[in-house]
Coordinates of N, CA and C in Angstrom, one line a residue:
D8 N 81.2 98.9 131.9 CA 80.3 99.2 132.8 C 80.8 100.2 133.8
E9 N 81.9 100.1 134.4 CA 82.5 100.9 135.2 C 82.7 102.3 135.0
K10 N 83.6 102.3 133.6 CA 84.0 103.6 133.0 C 82.5 104.4 132.7
S11 N 81.6 103.7 132.3 CA 80.3 104.3 132.0 C 79.6 104.8 133.0
M12 N 79.8 104.2 134.1 CA 79.0 104.7 135.6 C 79.7 105.9 136.0
I13 N 80.9 105.8 135.6 CA 81.7 107.2 136.3 C 81.5 108.4 135.3
W14 N 81.4 108.0 134.2 CA 81.1 109.1 133.1 C 79.6 109.7 133.5
L15 N 78.7 108.9 133.5 CA 77.5 109.3 134.0 C 77.4 110.1 135.1
E16 N 77.8 109.6 136.5 CA 77.8 110.5 137.6 C 78.4 111.6 137.3
N17 N 79.5 111.7 136.6 CA 80.2 113.2 136.4 C 79.2 114.0 135.6
F18 N 78.6 113.4 134.7 CA 77.7 114.1 133.7 C 76.7 114.8 134.8
I19 N 75.9 114.2 135.4 CA 74.8 114.4 136.4 C 75.2 115.6 137.3
K20 N 76.5 115.4 137.7 CA 77.1 116.4 138.8 C 77.3 117.7 138.1
T21 N 77.9 117.6 136.7 CA 78.3 118.8 136.4 C 77.1 119.5 135.3
Y22 N 76.6 118.7 134.6 CA 75.3 119.2 133.8 C 74.0 119.6 134.7
I23 N 73.6 118.6 135.3 CA 72.1 118.7 136.1 C 72.5 119.6 137.2
E24 N 73.4 119.3 138.2 CA 73.4 119.9 139.3 C 74.3 121.5 139.2
R25 N 75.1 121.7 138.2 CA 75.9 122.9 138.1 C 75.5 123.7 136.8
D26 N 75.6 123.5 135.7 CA 75.3 123.9 134.4 C 73.9 124.4 134.4
I27 N 72.9 123.5 134.7 CA 71.6 124.0 134.7 C 71.2 125.1 135.5
P28 N 71.5 125.2 136.6 CA 71.4 126.3 137.7 C 72.1 127.5 137.2
M29 N 73.4 127.3 136.3 CA 74.0 128.5 135.9 C 73.2 129.2 134.7
L30 N 72.3 128.7 134.2 CA 71.6 129.1 133.2 C 71.0 130.6 133.6
G31 N 70.9 130.6 134.9 CA 70.2 131.8 135.5 C 68.6 131.7 135.7
I32 N 68.4 130.6 135.9 CA 66.8 130.1 136.3 C 66.3 130.4 137.6
G33 N 67.6 130.4 138.6 CA 67.2 130.8 139.9 C 66.6 129.7 140.6
I34 N 67.0 128.4 140.4 CA 66.6 127.0 140.8 C 68.0 126.7 141.8
S35 N 67.9 126.2 142.8 CA 69.1 125.9 143.5 C 69.6 124.4 143.1
S36 N 70.9 124.2 143.2 CA 71.2 123.0 142.8 C 71.0 121.8 143.7
I37 N 70.6 122.1 145.0 CA 70.2 121.2 145.8 C 68.9 120.7 145.5
H38 N 68.0 121.9 145.3 CA 66.5 121.5 144.8 C 66.4 120.6 143.6
L39 N 67.4 121.1 142.7 CA 67.4 120.0 141.4 C 68.0 118.7 141.6
K40 N 68.9 118.5 142.6 CA 69.3 117.0 142.6 C 68.5 116.1 143.6
R41 N 67.6 116.9 144.3 CA 66.6 116.1 145.1 C 65.5 115.8 144.0
F42 N 65.0 116.7 143.1 CA 64.1 116.5 142.2 C 64.3 115.5 141.3
I43 N 65.6 115.3 140.8 CA 66.1 114.3 139.9 C 65.9 113.1 140.6
E44 N 66.5 113.0 141.6 CA 66.4 111.7 142.4 C 65.0 110.9 142.7
I45 N 64.2 112.1 143.0 CA 62.9 111.5 143.0 C 62.1 110.9 141.9
I46 N 62.4 111.9 140.8 CA 61.5 111.5 139.7 C 62.2 110.4 138.9
S47 N 63.4 110.0 139.2 CA 64.0 108.9 138.6 C 63.2 107.4 139.1
G48 N 62.6 107.7 140.4 CA 61.7 106.5 140.7 C 60.2 106.5 140.1
L49 N 60.0 107.6 139.2 CA 58.8 108.0 138.8 C 58.8 107.4 137.1
H50 N 59.8 107.0 136.7 CA 60.1 106.6 135.3 C 59.2 105.7 134.7
G51 N 58.2 106.2 133.7 CA 57.3 105.4 133.2 C 56.0 105.5 133.9
Q52 N 55.9 106.5 134.9 CA 54.5 106.4 135.5 C 53.9 107.9 135.3
L53 N 52.6 107.8 135.6 CA 51.7 109.1 135.5 C 52.6 110.2 136.5
V54 N 52.5 111.5 136.0 CA 53.1 112.5 136.6 C 52.1 113.1 137.8
N55 N 52.2 113.0 139.1 CA 51.5 113.7 140.2 C 52.2 114.9 140.6
L56 N 52.0 115.8 140.1 CA 52.7 117.2 140.4 C 52.5 117.4 142.0
S57 N 51.5 117.3 142.6 CA 51.3 117.7 144.0 C 52.1 116.7 145.0
R58 N 52.0 115.2 144.4 CA 52.7 114.3 145.4 C 54.3 114.7 145.2
I59 N 54.7 114.9 144.0 CA 56.2 115.2 143.8 C 56.6 116.6 145.1
G60 N 55.7 117.4 144.8 CA 55.8 118.9 145.5 C 55.7 118.6 147.0
E61 N 55.0 117.7 147.3 CA 54.9 117.2 149.0 C 56.4 116.7 149.4
S62 N 56.8 116.0 148.4 CA 58.1 115.2 148.8 C 59.4 116.3 149.0
L63 N 59.1 117.5 148.4 CA 60.2 118.5 148.2 C 59.7 119.7 149.0
G64 N 58.5 119.7 149.6 CA 58.1 120.9 150.1 C 57.8 122.1 149.2
L65 N 57.5 121.7 147.9 CA 57.3 122.9 147.0 C 56.0 122.6 146.3
S66 N 55.5 124.0 145.8 CA 54.1 123.7 145.3 C 54.1 123.1 143.9
H67 N 53.0 122.5 143.4 CA 52.6 121.6 142.4 C 53.2 122.7 140.9
T68 N 52.9 124.0 141.2 CA 53.3 124.9 140.0 C 54.9 124.8 140.0
T69 N 55.7 125.0 140.9 CA 57.1 124.8 140.9 C 57.7 123.6 140.4
I70 N 57.0 122.4 140.8 CA 57.3 121.0 140.1 C 57.0 121.1 138.6
R71 N 55.8 121.8 138.3 CA 55.7 121.7 136.8 C 56.8 122.5 136.1
N72 N 57.3 123.6 136.6 CA 58.5 124.4 136.2 C 59.7 123.5 136.2
Y73 N 59.8 122.8 137.0 CA 61.1 121.8 136.9 C 61.1 120.8 135.8
I74 N 59.7 120.3 135.8 CA 59.7 119.2 134.8 C 59.7 120.0 133.3
D75 N 59.0 121.1 133.1 CA 59.4 121.8 131.9 C 60.9 122.2 131.6
L76 N 61.5 122.7 132.4 CA 62.9 122.9 132.4 C 63.8 121.5 132.0
F77 N 63.6 120.6 132.7 CA 64.3 119.2 132.3 C 63.9 118.8 131.0
E78 N 62.6 119.0 130.6 CA 62.2 118.4 129.2 C 63.2 119.4 128.2
Q79 N 62.9 120.6 128.5 CA 63.7 121.6 127.6 C 65.3 121.2 127.3
C80 N 65.8 120.6 128.4 CA 67.3 120.3 128.4 C 67.6 118.9 128.0
Y81 N 66.5 118.4 127.4 CA 66.4 117.1 126.9 C 66.7 115.8 127.9
I82 N 66.5 115.9 129.1 CA 66.8 114.9 130.1 C 65.8 114.2 130.1
I83 N 64.4 114.5 130.3 CA 63.1 113.6 130.4 C 62.4 114.0 129.2
R84 N 61.5 113.1 128.9 CA 60.4 113.2 128.0 C 59.1 113.0 128.6
V85 N 58.2 113.9 128.3 CA 56.5 113.9 128.8 C 55.6 113.5 127.7
L86 N 55.2 112.4 127.9 CA 54.4 111.5 127.0 C 53.0 111.8 127.4
Q87 N 52.3 112.7 126.5 CA 50.8 113.1 126.8 C 50.0 112.0 126.4
P88 N 48.8 112.1 127.2 CA 47.9 111.0 126.8 C 47.2 111.2 125.6
Y89 N 46.4 110.1 125.2 CA 45.6 110.3 123.9 C 44.5 111.3 124.1
E90 N 44.1 112.0 123.1 CA 43.4 113.2 123.1 C 41.9 112.9 122.5
K91 N 41.7 112.0 121.6 CA 40.5 112.0 120.7 C 39.5 111.2 121.7
K92 N 38.2 111.8 121.3 CA 37.1 111.4 122.3 C 36.7 110.0 121.9
I93 N 36.5 109.2 122.9 CA 35.7 107.9 122.6 C 34.9 107.7 123.7
K94 N 34.2 106.5 123.7 CA 32.8 106.3 124.8 C 33.6 106.2 126.1
K95 N 34.8 105.8 126.3 CA 35.3 105.4 127.7 C 36.3 106.7 128.2
R96 N 36.0 106.7 129.6 CA 36.8 107.8 130.3 C 38.3 107.7 130.1
I97 N 39.0 108.7 129.6 CA 40.4 108.5 129.3 C 41.2 109.2 130.4
V98 N 42.2 108.7 130.9 CA 43.3 109.2 132.0 C 44.1 110.5 131.1
K99 N 43.8 111.7 131.7 CA 44.4 112.8 131.1 C 45.7 113.2 131.7
T100 N 46.4 112.5 132.6 CA 47.6 113.0 133.4 C 48.7 112.4 132.3
P101 N 49.6 113.2 132.0 CA 50.8 112.7 131.2 C 51.8 111.7 132.0
K102 N 52.8 111.1 131.2 CA 53.7 110.1 131.9 C 55.1 110.6 131.6
L103 N 56.2 110.2 132.4 CA 57.3 110.8 132.4 C 58.2 109.7 132.3
Y104 N 59.3 110.1 131.3 CA 60.4 109.1 130.9 C 61.8 109.8 131.0
F105 N 62.8 109.2 131.4 CA 64.1 109.7 131.3 C 64.6 109.3 129.8
R106 N 65.0 110.2 129.0 CA 65.3 110.1 127.6 C 66.5 109.2 127.3
D107 N 67.5 109.2 128.3 CA 68.6 108.3 128.3 C 68.5 107.5 129.4
S108 N 68.6 106.0 128.9 CA 68.5 105.1 130.0 C 69.8 105.0 130.9
G109 N 70.9 105.5 130.5 CA 72.2 105.3 131.2 C 72.0 106.3 132.2
I110 N 71.5 107.5 132.2 CA 71.2 108.5 133.3 C 70.3 107.8 134.2
L111 N 69.3 107.3 133.9 CA 68.2 106.7 134.9 C 68.8 105.7 135.5
H112 N 69.7 104.6 135.0 CA 70.3 103.8 135.6 C 71.5 104.2 136.7
S113 N 71.9 105.3 136.3 CA 72.9 105.9 137.3 C 72.2 106.4 138.5
L114 N 71.0 107.0 138.3 CA 70.3 107.6 139.3 C 69.7 106.6 140.3
I115 N 69.3 105.4 139.8 CA 68.8 104.5 140.6 C 69.8 103.4 140.9
N116 N 71.0 103.5 140.7 CA 72.3 102.8 141.3 C 72.2 101.4 140.6
V117 N 72.1 101.4 139.1 CA 72.2 100.1 138.5 C 73.3 100.3 137.8
A118 N 74.4 99.4 138.2 CA 75.8 99.7 137.4 C 76.0 98.7 136.5
S119 N 75.1 97.6 136.1 CA 75.4 96.6 135.0 C 74.1 96.0 134.6
F120 N 74.0 95.5 133.6 CA 72.8 94.7 132.9 C 72.3 93.7 133.9
N121 N 73.3 92.9 134.3 CA 72.8 92.1 135.4 C 72.3 92.6 136.3
E122 N 72.7 93.6 137.1 CA 72.0 94.2 138.0 C 70.5 94.7 137.6
L123 N 70.5 95.1 136.3 CA 69.2 95.8 135.8 C 68.1 94.6 135.8
M124 N 68.6 93.5 135.3 CA 67.6 92.3 135.2 C 66.9 91.8 136.5
G125 N 67.6 92.3 137.7 CA 67.0 91.8 139.0 C 66.4 93.1 139.5
N126 N 66.3 94.2 139.0 CA 65.9 95.5 139.5 C 64.4 95.7 139.1
I127 N 63.6 96.3 139.9 CA 62.1 96.4 139.8 C 61.8 97.4 138.6
A128 N 63.0 98.2 138.3 CA 62.7 99.2 137.1 C 63.0 98.5 135.8
F129 N 63.2 97.3 135.6 CA 63.9 96.7 134.6 C 62.7 96.8 133.1
G130 N 61.3 96.7 133.5 CA 60.4 96.6 132.5 C 60.3 98.1 132.1
A131 N 60.1 99.0 133.2 CA 60.0 100.5 132.7 C 61.1 101.0 132.1
S132 N 62.5 100.7 132.2 CA 63.6 100.9 131.6 C 63.6 100.7 130.1
W133 N 63.2 99.4 130.0 CA 63.0 98.8 128.6 C 62.0 99.7 127.9
E134 N 60.9 99.9 128.4 CA 59.8 100.7 127.8 C 60.3 102.0 127.4
G135 N 61.0 102.7 128.3 CA 61.3 104.2 128.1 C 62.4 104.1 127.0
Y136 N 63.3 103.1 127.1 CA 64.5 103.0 126.0 C 63.7 102.8 124.4
A137 N 62.7 102.1 124.3 CA 62.2 101.6 123.2 C 61.2 102.7 122.7
I138 N 60.7 103.5 123.5 CA 59.7 104.6 123.4 C 60.6 105.8 122.7
E139 N 61.7 106.0 123.3 CA 62.8 107.4 122.9 C 63.1 106.8 121.5
N140 N 63.6 105.5 121.3 CA 64.0 105.2 119.8 C 63.0 105.2 118.8
I141 N 61.7 104.9 119.0 CA 60.7 104.8 118.2 C 60.2 106.3 117.8
I142 N 60.1 107.1 118.7 CA 59.7 108.5 118.6 C 60.8 109.4 117.8
T143 N 62.2 108.9 118.1 CA 63.2 109.5 117.4 C 63.5 109.2 116.0
M144 N 63.2 107.9 115.8 CA 63.3 107.5 114.4 C 61.9 107.8 113.7
L145 N 60.9 107.8 114.3 CA 59.8 108.2 113.5 C 59.1 109.6 113.8
P146 N 60.0 110.7 113.6 CA 59.5 111.9 114.0 C 58.4 112.7 113.4
D147 N 57.9 112.0 112.4 CA 56.7 112.7 111.6 C 55.5 112.0 112.0
W148 N 55.4 111.1 113.2 CA 54.3 110.4 113.8 C 54.1 111.4 115.0
K149 N 52.5 111.3 115.1 CA 52.2 111.9 116.5 C 52.1 110.8 117.5
H150 N 52.7 111.0 118.5 CA 52.8 109.9 119.7 C 51.8 110.3 121.2
S151 N 51.4 109.3 121.6 CA 50.7 109.5 122.8 C 50.7 108.1 123.4
F152 N 50.0 108.1 124.8 CA 49.7 106.8 125.4 C 48.1 106.7 125.7
Y153 N 47.7 105.4 125.9 CA 46.3 105.4 126.0 C 46.1 104.6 127.4
R154 N 45.2 105.3 128.0 CA 44.8 104.6 129.6 C 43.1 105.1 129.9
T155 N 42.5 104.1 130.2 CA 41.2 104.4 130.8 C 41.1 104.4 132.2
S156 N 40.1 104.8 132.6 CA 39.7 104.8 134.2 C 39.6 103.4 134.5
T157 N 39.0 102.4 133.7 CA 39.0 101.1 134.0 C 40.1 100.2 134.0
G158 N 41.3 100.8 133.4 CA 42.6 100.0 133.5 C 42.9 99.8 132.2
D159 N 42.1 99.9 131.2 CA 42.6 99.5 129.7 C 43.7 100.4 129.1
E160 N 44.7 99.6 128.6 CA 45.8 100.5 128.5 C 47.0 100.0 127.3
I161 N 47.4 101.0 126.8 CA 48.4 100.8 125.6 C 49.7 101.6 125.7
D162 N 50.8 101.2 125.9 CA 52.0 101.9 126.3 C 52.2 103.3 125.3
L163 N 52.1 103.0 123.9 CA 52.3 104.1 122.9 C 51.4 103.9 121.8
I164 N 50.6 105.2 121.6 CA 49.9 105.1 120.1 C 50.6 106.2 119.5
I165 N 50.8 105.7 118.1 CA 51.4 106.7 117.1 C 50.5 106.8 116.0
E166 N 50.4 107.9 115.4 CA 49.4 108.2 114.3 C 49.8 109.1 113.2
K167 N 49.6 108.7 111.9 CA 49.9 109.5 110.8 C 48.7 109.2 109.9
G168 N 48.3 110.4 109.5 CA 47.1 110.2 108.3 C 46.1 109.3 108.9
N169 N 45.7 108.4 108.2 CA 44.5 107.4 108.8 C 45.1 106.1 109.3
K170 N 46.6 106.3 109.6 CA 47.2 105.1 110.1 C 47.1 105.2 111.8
K171 N 46.8 104.4 112.6 CA 46.8 104.5 114.0 C 47.4 103.0 114.3
I172 N 48.6 103.3 115.3 CA 49.4 101.9 115.4 C 49.6 102.1 117.0
A173 N 49.3 100.7 117.8 CA 49.3 100.5 119.0 C 50.6 99.8 119.3
I174 N 51.5 100.3 120.2 CA 52.8 99.5 120.8 C 52.8 99.2 122.2
E175 N 53.0 97.9 122.5 CA 53.1 97.6 123.9 C 54.6 97.1 124.1
F176 N 55.2 97.4 125.2 CA 56.7 97.0 125.5 C 56.6 95.8 126.6
K177 N 57.1 94.6 126.3 CA 57.4 93.6 127.2 C 58.8 93.2 127.1
I178 N 59.1 92.6 128.6 CA 60.6 92.2 128.9 C 60.4 90.6 128.3
S179 N 59.3 90.2 128.5 CA 59.3 88.6 128.6 C 59.2 88.0 126.9
S180 N 59.9 86.9 126.6 CA 60.0 86.4 125.2 C 58.6 85.8 125.0
A181 N 57.8 85.5 125.8 CA 56.5 85.1 125.7 C 55.5 86.0 126.3
P182 N 55.3 87.1 125.9 CA 54.5 88.1 126.6 C 53.0 87.6 126.7
K183 N 52.5 88.0 127.9 CA 51.0 87.7 128.0 C 50.3 89.0 127.9
L184 N 49.2 89.1 127.1 CA 48.5 90.4 126.6 C 47.1 90.4 127.4
S185 N 46.8 91.4 128.0 CA 45.4 91.6 128.9 C 44.5 91.6 128.2
K186 N 43.4 91.5 128.9 CA 41.9 91.8 128.2 C 41.9 93.3 128.1
G187 N 42.5 94.2 128.8 CA 42.5 95.6 128.7 C 43.2 96.0 127.2
F188 N 44.3 95.2 126.7 CA 45.2 95.6 125.6 C 44.0 95.3 124.3
W189 N 43.2 94.0 124.5 CA 42.6 93.8 123.4 C 41.2 94.6 123.1
N190 N 40.7 95.3 124.5 CA 39.8 96.1 124.4 C 40.1 97.4 123.9
S191 N 41.2 97.8 124.0 CA 41.9 99.0 123.6 C 42.1 99.0 122.0
I192 N 42.5 97.8 121.4 CA 42.7 97.7 120.2 C 41.2 98.0 119.4
E193 N 40.3 97.5 120.1 CA 39.0 97.4 119.4 C 38.5 98.8 119.6
D194 N 38.6 99.4 120.8 CA 37.9 101.0 121.1 C 38.7 101.8 120.3
L195 N 39.9 102.0 119.9 CA 40.6 102.7 119.3 C 40.7 102.5 117.7
E196 N 40.1 101.4 117.2 CA 40.2 100.7 116.0 C 41.5 101.1 115.5
I197 N 42.3 100.3 116.0 CA 43.9 100.3 115.6 C 44.3 99.5 114.4
T198 N 45.0 100.3 113.5 CA 45.3 99.6 112.1 C 46.2 98.4 112.3
E199 N 47.2 98.6 113.1 CA 48.2 97.5 113.4 C 48.7 97.7 114.9
A200 N 49.3 96.5 115.3 CA 49.9 96.4 116.9 C 51.1 95.8 116.7
F201 N 52.0 96.1 117.6 CA 53.2 95.7 117.8 C 53.5 95.4 119.2
I202 N 54.0 94.2 119.7 CA 54.2 93.9 121.0 C 55.9 93.7 120.9
V203 N 56.5 94.7 121.5 CA 58.0 95.0 121.2 C 58.8 94.4 122.5
T204 N 59.7 93.2 122.1 CA 60.3 92.9 123.3 C 61.9 92.9 122.8
P205 N 62.6 92.4 124.0 CA 64.2 92.5 123.4 C 64.6 91.2 122.7
N206 N 63.8 90.3 122.3 CA 64.5 89.2 121.6 C 64.3 89.4 120.2
E207 N 65.0 88.4 119.3 CA 65.4 88.9 118.0 C 64.2 88.2 116.9
N208 N 63.3 87.5 117.4 CA 62.2 86.9 116.7 C 60.9 87.8 116.4
S209 N 60.4 87.7 115.0 CA 59.2 88.4 115.0 C 58.1 87.3 114.4
F210 N 56.9 87.7 115.0 CA 55.8 86.4 114.4 C 54.6 87.2 114.9
K211 N 53.6 86.8 114.0 CA 52.1 87.3 114.3 C 51.3 86.4 115.1
I212 N 50.6 87.0 115.9 CA 49.5 86.3 116.7 C 48.3 86.6 116.4
K213 N 48.1 87.5 115.5 CA 46.6 87.8 114.6 C 47.2 88.7 113.5
D214 N 46.1 88.9 112.7 CA 46.2 89.4 111.4 C 47.2 90.8 111.5
N215 N 46.8 91.5 112.6 CA 47.0 92.9 112.6 C 47.9 93.0 114.0
V216 N 48.4 92.0 114.6 CA 49.1 92.0 115.9 C 50.5 91.2 115.8
T217 N 51.6 91.9 116.0 CA 53.0 91.2 115.8 C 53.8 91.3 116.8
I218 N 54.2 90.2 117.4 CA 55.3 90.3 118.4 C 56.7 90.4 117.7
T219 N 57.5 91.4 118.1 CA 58.5 91.7 117.4 C 59.7 92.2 118.2
N220 N 61.1 92.5 117.6 CA 61.9 93.2 118.4 C 61.8 94.7 117.8
L221 N 62.6 95.6 118.6 CA 62.6 97.0 118.3 C 62.9 97.5 116.8
N222 N 64.1 96.9 116.3 CA 64.6 97.3 115.1 C 63.5 97.0 114.0
D223 N 63.0 95.6 114.1 CA 61.8 95.4 112.9 C 60.6 96.2 113.4
C224 N 60.2 96.6 114.4 CA 59.0 97.5 114.5 C 59.3 98.7 113.8
I225 N 60.3 99.3 114.0 CA 60.6 100.8 113.5 C 60.8 100.4 111.9
L226 N 61.5 99.5 111.4 CA 61.4 99.3 110.0 C 59.9 99.1 109.4
S227 N 59.3 98.4 110.1 CA 57.9 98.1 109.7 C 57.0 99.2 109.6
I228 N 57.1 100.1 110.7 CA 56.5 101.3 110.7 C 56.8 102.3 109.5
S229 N 58.0 102.6 109.2 CA 58.9 103.5 108.5 C 58.4 103.1 107.2
K230 N 57.7 102.1 106.8 CA 57.2 101.9 105.4 C 56.0 102.4 105.0
Y231 N 55.1 102.9 106.2 CA 53.9 103.6 105.8 C 54.3 104.9 105.3

């Protein structure tokens, strides 16, 4: 853990604070450092460009450019909202995730797994880690998240052909699913749903809803 944190801190200092500004984009390393520190606290949340801009004294357009830059440099992933029309009003703001959980943990000063378990970011860290693995291993699926103005939500929707799969991410070994989850399953006419936890067991709680681990989830979907 100690050697890993040293490597990550050096990577952030050299790549993010030095190498990216040297690409000639005209952004100061000081602004980039402050920006990356601020958005590390927004991992897994909706992107509010104006609020981030206010924190840095920059316009929302500049923040949008910063986000595009970090996305193109593979530091963050911007997950877009579900686009298809349904009867309910859908939130249209994207969500932001760090693609590498180690970089995230370094930025929020989490030096070990034990520290992570006691950190408020534990659930969001797991969600981002799992989403990145699923998207990377299933590149031919379209991916988005779903949230309505009334709070119905699914962490990840993946689609291919006539298949539409919902995936939720929970830290608990006995996850509780909200009414909003079940409403979303019905509204979106979901083919199959997975509740992905860090545990090894897999079992169905309904015909098309399975609590499972990350590996089994990816293997099950890859069979389609």
